[in-house]
CSV table of N, CA and C in Angstrom, one decimal:
chain,number,residue,atom,x,y,z
A,1261,MET,N,188.9,100.6,115.4
A,1261,MET,CA,189.2,101.9,114.4
A,1261,MET,C,190.0,102.9,115.2
A,1262,GLN,N,191.1,103.3,114.3
A,1262,GLN,CA,191.9,104.5,115.1
A,1262,GLN,C,192.2,105.7,114.5
A,1263,LEU,N,192.1,106.9,115.1
A,1263,LEU,CA,192.2,108.0,114.5
A,1263,LEU,C,193.6,108.6,114.9
A,1264,THR,N,194.1,109.4,114.0
A,1264,THR,CA,195.5,110.2,114.5
A,1264,THR,C,195.1,111.6,114.9
A,1265,LEU,N,196.0,112.4,115.7
A,1265,LEU,CA,196.0,113.3,116.0
A,1265,LEU,C,197.0,114.3,115.0
A,1266,THR,N,196.6,115.3,114.5
A,1266,THR,CA,197.6,116.2,113.5
A,1266,THR,C,198.4,116.8,114.7
A,1267,LYS,N,199.8,117.4,114.0
A,1267,LYS,CA,200.6,118.1,115.1
A,1267,LYS,C,199.7,119.7,115.3
A,1268,SER,N,198.8,119.9,114.7
A,1268,SER,CA,198.1,121.2,114.8
A,1268,SER,C,197.0,120.8,115.7
A,1269,GLY,N,196.8,119.6,116.3
A,1269,GLY,CA,195.8,119.3,117.2
A,1269,GLY,C,194.5,119.1,116.6
A,1270,GLN,N,194.5,118.6,115.4
A,1270,GLN,CA,192.9,118.1,114.7
A,1270,GLN,C,193.1,116.6,114.4
A,1271,VAL,N,191.6,116.1,114.5
A,1271,VAL,CA,191.4,114.7,114.2
A,1271,VAL,C,190.3,114.8,113.2
A,1272,TYR,N,190.6,113.8,112.0
A,1272,TYR,CA,189.5,113.7,111.1
A,1272,TYR,C,188.6,112.5,111.6
A,1273,LEU,N,187.2,112.8,111.5
A,1273,LEU,CA,186.2,111.9,111.6
A,1273,LEU,C,185.6,111.2,110.3
A,1274,PRO,N,186.0,110.1,110.4
A,1274,PRO,CA,185.5,109.5,108.8
A,1274,PRO,C,184.1,109.4,108.6
A,1275,ASN,N,183.7,109.7,107.3
A,1275,ASN,CA,182.4,109.8,106.8
A,1275,ASN,C,181.4,108.8,107.6
A,1276,CYS,N,181.7,107.5,107.7
A,1276,CYS,CA,181.0,106.7,108.2
A,1276,CYS,C,180.7,106.9,109.7
A,1277,ILE,N,181.4,107.5,110.5
A,1277,ILE,CA,181.3,108.1,111.6
A,1277,ILE,C,180.5,109.1,111.8
A,1278,ARG,N,180.6,110.3,110.9
A,1278,ARG,CA,179.8,111.2,110.7
A,1278,ARG,C,178.3,110.9,110.5
A,1279,LYS,N,178.1,109.8,109.5
A,1279,LYS,CA,176.7,109.5,109.4
A,1279,LYS,C,176.1,108.8,110.2
A,1280,GLU,N,176.7,107.9,111.1
A,1280,GLU,CA,176.1,107.1,112.2
A,1280,GLU,C,175.7,108.0,113.4
A,1281,LEU,N,176.5,109.2,113.5
A,1281,LEU,CA,176.1,110.2,114.5
A,1281,LEU,C,175.2,111.5,114.1
A,1282,ASN,N,174.9,111.4,112.8
A,1282,ASN,CA,174.2,112.4,112.1
A,1282,ASN,C,174.8,113.7,112.4
A,1283,LEU,N,176.2,113.7,112.0
A,1283,LEU,CA,177.3,115.0,112.2
A,1283,LEU,C,177.1,115.5,110.7
A,1284,GLU,N,177.0,117.0,110.7
A,1284,GLU,CA,177.1,117.7,109.6
A,1284,GLU,C,178.2,118.6,109.6
A,1285,ALA,N,178.7,119.4,108.5
A,1285,ALA,CA,179.7,120.4,108.7
A,1285,ALA,C,179.1,121.6,109.3
A,1286,GLY,N,179.5,122.3,110.2
A,1286,GLY,CA,179.0,123.4,110.7
A,1286,GLY,C,178.5,122.9,112.1
A,1287,ASP,N,178.3,121.7,112.3
A,1287,ASP,CA,177.6,121.4,113.6
A,1287,ASP,C,178.5,121.6,114.8
A,1288,ASN,N,178.0,122.1,115.8
A,1288,ASN,CA,178.6,122.2,117.4
A,1288,ASN,C,178.9,121.0,117.8
A,1289,ILE,N,180.3,120.6,118.2
A,1289,ILE,CA,180.7,119.4,118.9
A,1289,ILE,C,181.0,119.8,120.1
A,1290,TYR,N,180.9,119.2,121.2
A,1290,TYR,CA,181.3,119.4,122.4
A,1290,TYR,C,182.2,118.7,123.0
A,1291,ILE,N,183.2,118.7,123.4
A,1291,ILE,CA,184.5,118.2,124.0
A,1291,ILE,C,184.7,118.1,125.4
A,1292,PHE,N,184.9,117.1,126.1
A,1292,PHE,CA,185.4,117.0,127.3
A,1292,PHE,C,186.2,115.8,127.8
A,1293,VAL,N,186.8,115.8,128.9
A,1293,VAL,CA,187.5,114.4,129.2
A,1293,VAL,C,186.6,113.6,130.2
A,1294,ASP,N,186.8,112.6,130.2
A,1294,ASP,CA,186.3,111.6,131.2
A,1294,ASP,C,187.2,110.5,131.4
A,1295,ASN,N,187.9,110.5,132.4
A,1295,ASN,CA,188.9,109.5,132.8
A,1295,ASN,C,189.9,109.4,131.8
A,1296,LYS,N,190.4,110.4,131.5
A,1296,LYS,CA,191.3,110.8,130.5
A,1296,LYS,C,191.2,110.3,129.4
A,1297,ALA,N,190.0,110.1,128.9
A,1297,ALA,CA,189.6,109.8,127.4
A,1297,ALA,C,189.0,111.2,126.9
A,1298,ILE,N,189.0,111.4,125.8
A,1298,ILE,CA,188.5,112.7,125.1
A,1298,ILE,C,187.0,112.2,124.7
A,1299,ILE,N,185.9,112.8,125.2
A,1299,ILE,CA,184.5,112.5,124.9
A,1299,ILE,C,184.0,113.8,123.9
A,1300,LEU,N,183.8,113.3,122.4
A,1300,LEU,CA,183.2,114.2,121.8
A,1300,LEU,C,181.4,114.0,121.5
A,1301,ALA,N,181.0,114.9,121.9
A,1301,ALA,CA,179.2,114.9,122.0
A,1301,ALA,C,178.6,115.8,121.0
A,1302,LYS,N,177.5,115.2,120.5
A,1302,LYS,CA,176.6,116.3,119.7
A,1302,LYS,C,175.8,117.0,120.7
A,1303,GLU,N,175.4,116.5,122.0
A,1303,GLU,CA,174.6,117.1,122.6
A,1303,GLU,C,175.5,118.0,123.9
A,1304,ALA,N,175.1,119.2,124.5
A,1304,ALA,CA,175.8,119.8,125.2
A,1304,ALA,C,176.0,119.0,126.5
A,1305,CYS,N,177.1,119.3,127.3
A,1305,CYS,CA,177.3,118.6,128.4
A,1305,CYS,C,177.6,119.6,129.5
A,1306,GLU,N,177.7,119.4,131.0
A,1306,GLU,CA,178.3,120.6,131.8
A,1306,GLU,C,179.5,120.8,131.6
A,1307,LYS,N,180.5,120.2,131.5
A,1307,LYS,CA,182.0,120.5,131.5
A,1307,LYS,C,182.5,120.5,130.0
A,1308,GLU,N,182.0,121.3,129.1
A,1308,GLU,CA,182.3,121.1,127.6
A,1308,GLU,C,183.2,122.2,127.3
A,1309,ASN,N,184.0,121.9,126.2
A,1309,ASN,CA,184.6,122.9,125.3
A,1309,ASN,C,184.0,122.6,124.1
A,1310,GLN,N,183.8,123.8,123.2
A,1310,GLN,CA,182.9,123.6,121.8
A,1310,GLN,C,184.0,123.7,120.8
A,1311,CYS,N,183.8,123.1,119.8
A,1311,CYS,CA,184.3,123.4,118.4
A,1311,CYS,C,183.4,123.0,117.3
A,1312,ILE,N,183.8,123.1,115.9
A,1312,ILE,CA,182.8,123.0,114.9
A,1312,ILE,C,183.3,122.1,113.8
A,1313,LEU,N,182.4,121.2,113.4
A,1313,LEU,CA,182.8,120.4,112.6
A,1313,LEU,C,183.1,120.8,111.1
A,1314,SER,N,184.3,120.8,110.7
A,1314,SER,CA,184.7,121.2,109.2
A,1314,SER,C,184.1,120.7,108.3
A,1315,ASN,N,184.2,121.2,107.2
A,1315,ASN,CA,183.6,120.7,105.7
A,1315,ASN,C,184.5,119.4,105.4
A,1316,ARG,N,185.7,119.3,105.7
A,1316,ARG,CA,186.3,118.0,105.6
A,1316,ARG,C,186.2,116.9,106.6
A,1317,GLY,N,185.5,117.3,107.6
A,1317,GLY,CA,185.2,116.3,108.9
A,1317,GLY,C,186.1,116.4,109.7
A,1318,THR,N,187.2,117.4,110.0
A,1318,THR,CA,188.0,117.7,111.1
A,1318,THR,C,187.6,118.6,112.2
A,1319,LEU,N,187.9,118.2,113.4
A,1319,LEU,CA,187.8,118.7,114.6
A,1319,LEU,C,189.2,119.2,115.2
A,1320,HIS,N,189.1,120.4,115.9
A,1320,HIS,CA,190.3,120.9,116.5
A,1320,HIS,C,190.1,120.4,117.9
A,1321,ILE,N,191.1,119.7,118.7
A,1321,ILE,CA,191.1,119.2,119.8
A,1321,ILE,C,191.4,120.5,120.7
A,1322,PRO,N,191.0,121.1,121.6
A,1322,PRO,CA,191.5,122.5,122.2
A,1322,PRO,C,192.8,122.1,122.9
A,1323,VAL,N,193.6,122.9,123.1
A,1323,VAL,CA,195.2,122.5,123.7
A,1323,VAL,C,194.9,122.4,125.2
A,1324,GLU,N,194.0,123.0,125.9
A,1324,GLU,CA,194.0,122.3,127.2
A,1324,GLU,C,193.4,121.0,127.7
A,1325,ILE,N,192.7,120.7,126.7
A,1325,ILE,CA,192.5,119.3,126.7
A,1325,ILE,C,193.6,118.0,126.3
A,1326,ARG,N,194.2,118.7,125.4
A,1326,ARG,CA,195.4,118.0,125.1
A,1326,ARG,C,196.6,118.1,126.1
A,1327,ARG,N,196.5,118.9,127.1
A,1327,ARG,CA,197.3,119.0,128.3
A,1327,ARG,C,196.9,118.1,129.4
A,1328,ILE,N,195.6,118.2,129.7
A,1328,ILE,CA,195.4,117.3,130.6
A,1328,ILE,C,195.5,115.9,130.3
A,1329,CYS,N,195.1,115.3,128.9
A,1329,CYS,CA,195.2,114.1,128.7
A,1329,CYS,C,196.6,113.5,128.4
A,1330,LYS,N,197.6,114.5,128.4
A,1330,LYS,CA,199.1,114.4,128.2
A,1330,LYS,C,199.0,113.8,126.8
A,1331,ILE,N,198.6,114.5,125.8
A,1331,ILE,CA,198.7,113.9,124.3
A,1331,ILE,C,199.8,115.0,123.7
A,1332,THR,N,200.4,114.1,122.7
A,1332,THR,CA,201.4,114.8,122.0
A,1332,THR,C,201.0,114.5,120.6
A,1333,SER,N,201.6,115.2,119.4
A,1333,SER,CA,201.0,115.2,118.0
A,1333,SER,C,201.4,113.9,117.7
A,1334,ALA,N,200.4,113.4,116.6
A,1334,ALA,CA,200.6,112.2,115.7
A,1334,ALA,C,200.1,111.2,116.8
A,1335,LEU,N,199.6,111.5,117.8
A,1335,LEU,CA,199.1,110.1,118.8
A,1335,LEU,C,198.0,109.6,118.0
A,1336,LYS,N,197.8,108.2,118.1
A,1336,LYS,CA,196.7,107.4,117.4
A,1336,LYS,C,195.8,107.0,118.3
A,1337,PHE,N,194.7,107.5,118.3
A,1337,PHE,CA,193.5,107.1,119.2
A,1337,PHE,C,192.5,105.9,118.9
A,1338,ASN,N,192.1,105.2,120.0
A,1338,ASN,CA,191.2,104.0,119.7
A,1338,ASN,C,189.8,104.7,119.8
A,1339,VAL,N,188.9,104.4,118.8
A,1339,VAL,CA,187.5,104.9,119.1
A,1339,VAL,C,186.6,104.1,119.3
A,1340,ILE,N,185.5,104.5,120.1
A,1340,ILE,CA,184.3,103.8,120.6
A,1340,ILE,C,183.4,104.8,120.3
A,1341,ARG,N,182.2,104.2,119.4
A,1341,ARG,CA,181.3,105.2,118.9
A,1341,ARG,C,180.0,104.8,119.8
A,1342,ASN,N,179.1,105.5,120.3
A,1342,ASN,CA,178.0,105.3,120.9
A,1342,ASN,C,177.0,106.1,120.4
A,1343,ILE,N,176.4,105.5,119.5
A,1343,ILE,CA,175.2,106.1,118.7
A,1343,ILE,C,174.2,106.4,119.4
A,1344,GLU,N,173.8,105.6,120.5
A,1344,GLU,CA,172.6,106.1,121.3
A,1344,GLU,C,172.9,107.5,122.0
A,1345,ASP,N,173.9,107.8,122.7
A,1345,ASP,CA,174.2,108.9,123.3
A,1345,ASP,C,174.8,110.1,122.3
A,1346,LYS,N,174.9,109.9,121.1
A,1346,LYS,CA,175.6,110.6,120.1
A,1346,LYS,C,177.0,111.2,120.7
A,1347,ARG,N,177.9,110.1,121.0
A,1347,ARG,CA,179.1,110.2,121.5
A,1347,ARG,C,180.2,109.7,120.8
A,1348,ILE,N,181.3,110.1,120.9
A,1348,ILE,CA,182.3,109.3,120.3
A,1348,ILE,C,183.7,109.6,121.6
A,1349,VAL,N,184.2,108.2,121.8
A,1349,VAL,CA,185.0,108.2,123.0
A,1349,VAL,C,186.4,108.1,122.0
A,1350,LEU,N,187.5,109.0,122.5
A,1350,LEU,CA,188.9,108.7,122.0
A,1350,LEU,C,189.7,108.6,123.1
A,1351,SER,N,190.3,107.3,123.0
A,1351,SER,CA,191.2,106.8,124.1
A,1351,SER,C,192.7,106.6,123.6
A,1352,LYS,N,193.5,106.5,124.5
A,1352,LYS,CA,195.1,106.2,124.3
A,1352,LYS,C,195.3,104.6,124.2
A,1353,GLY,N,194.2,103.9,124.5
A,1353,GLY,CA,194.3,102.4,124.5
A,1353,GLY,C,193.6,101.9,125.8
A,1354,GLU,N,193.0,102.7,126.6
A,1354,GLU,CA,192.6,102.3,127.8
A,1354,GLU,C,191.2,101.5,127.7
A,1355,TYR,N,190.4,101.6,126.6
A,1355,TYR,CA,189.2,101.1,126.3
A,1355,TYR,C,189.5,99.9,125.1
A,1356,GLU,N,188.5,99.0,125.1
A,1356,GLU,CA,188.6,98.0,124.0
A,1356,GLU,C,187.8,99.0,122.9
A,1357,THR,N,188.2,98.8,121.6
A,1357,THR,CA,187.4,99.4,120.6
A,1357,THR,C,186.4,98.6,120.0
A,1358,GLU,N,185.8,99.3,119.6
A,1358,GLU,CA,184.6,98.5,118.4
A,1358,GLU,C,184.5,99.3,117.2
A,1359,GLY,N,184.0,98.5,116.0
A,1359,GLY,CA,183.8,99.4,115.0
A,1359,GLY,C,185.3,99.8,114.3
């Protein structure tokens, strides 16, 4: 599965992903970088930025994370879902995708 980053730095999480990870509108989502991939986690981590999942299922990826990962607008991410850890990995193609 691939997700596209909008010009404003938002990414839409499809309903199937939100259901698998038990994400609802208003949930805090923690965002951090690991090996130049963006990790979205429901549980807090040590080095995180925080955002809130919107009613439409969108998240805003903070500009500092986009800079670290050298992300430009309209980039397509490969998605790996880790249901056990309640995490989503967004990569620019460094990882194999599943689902």
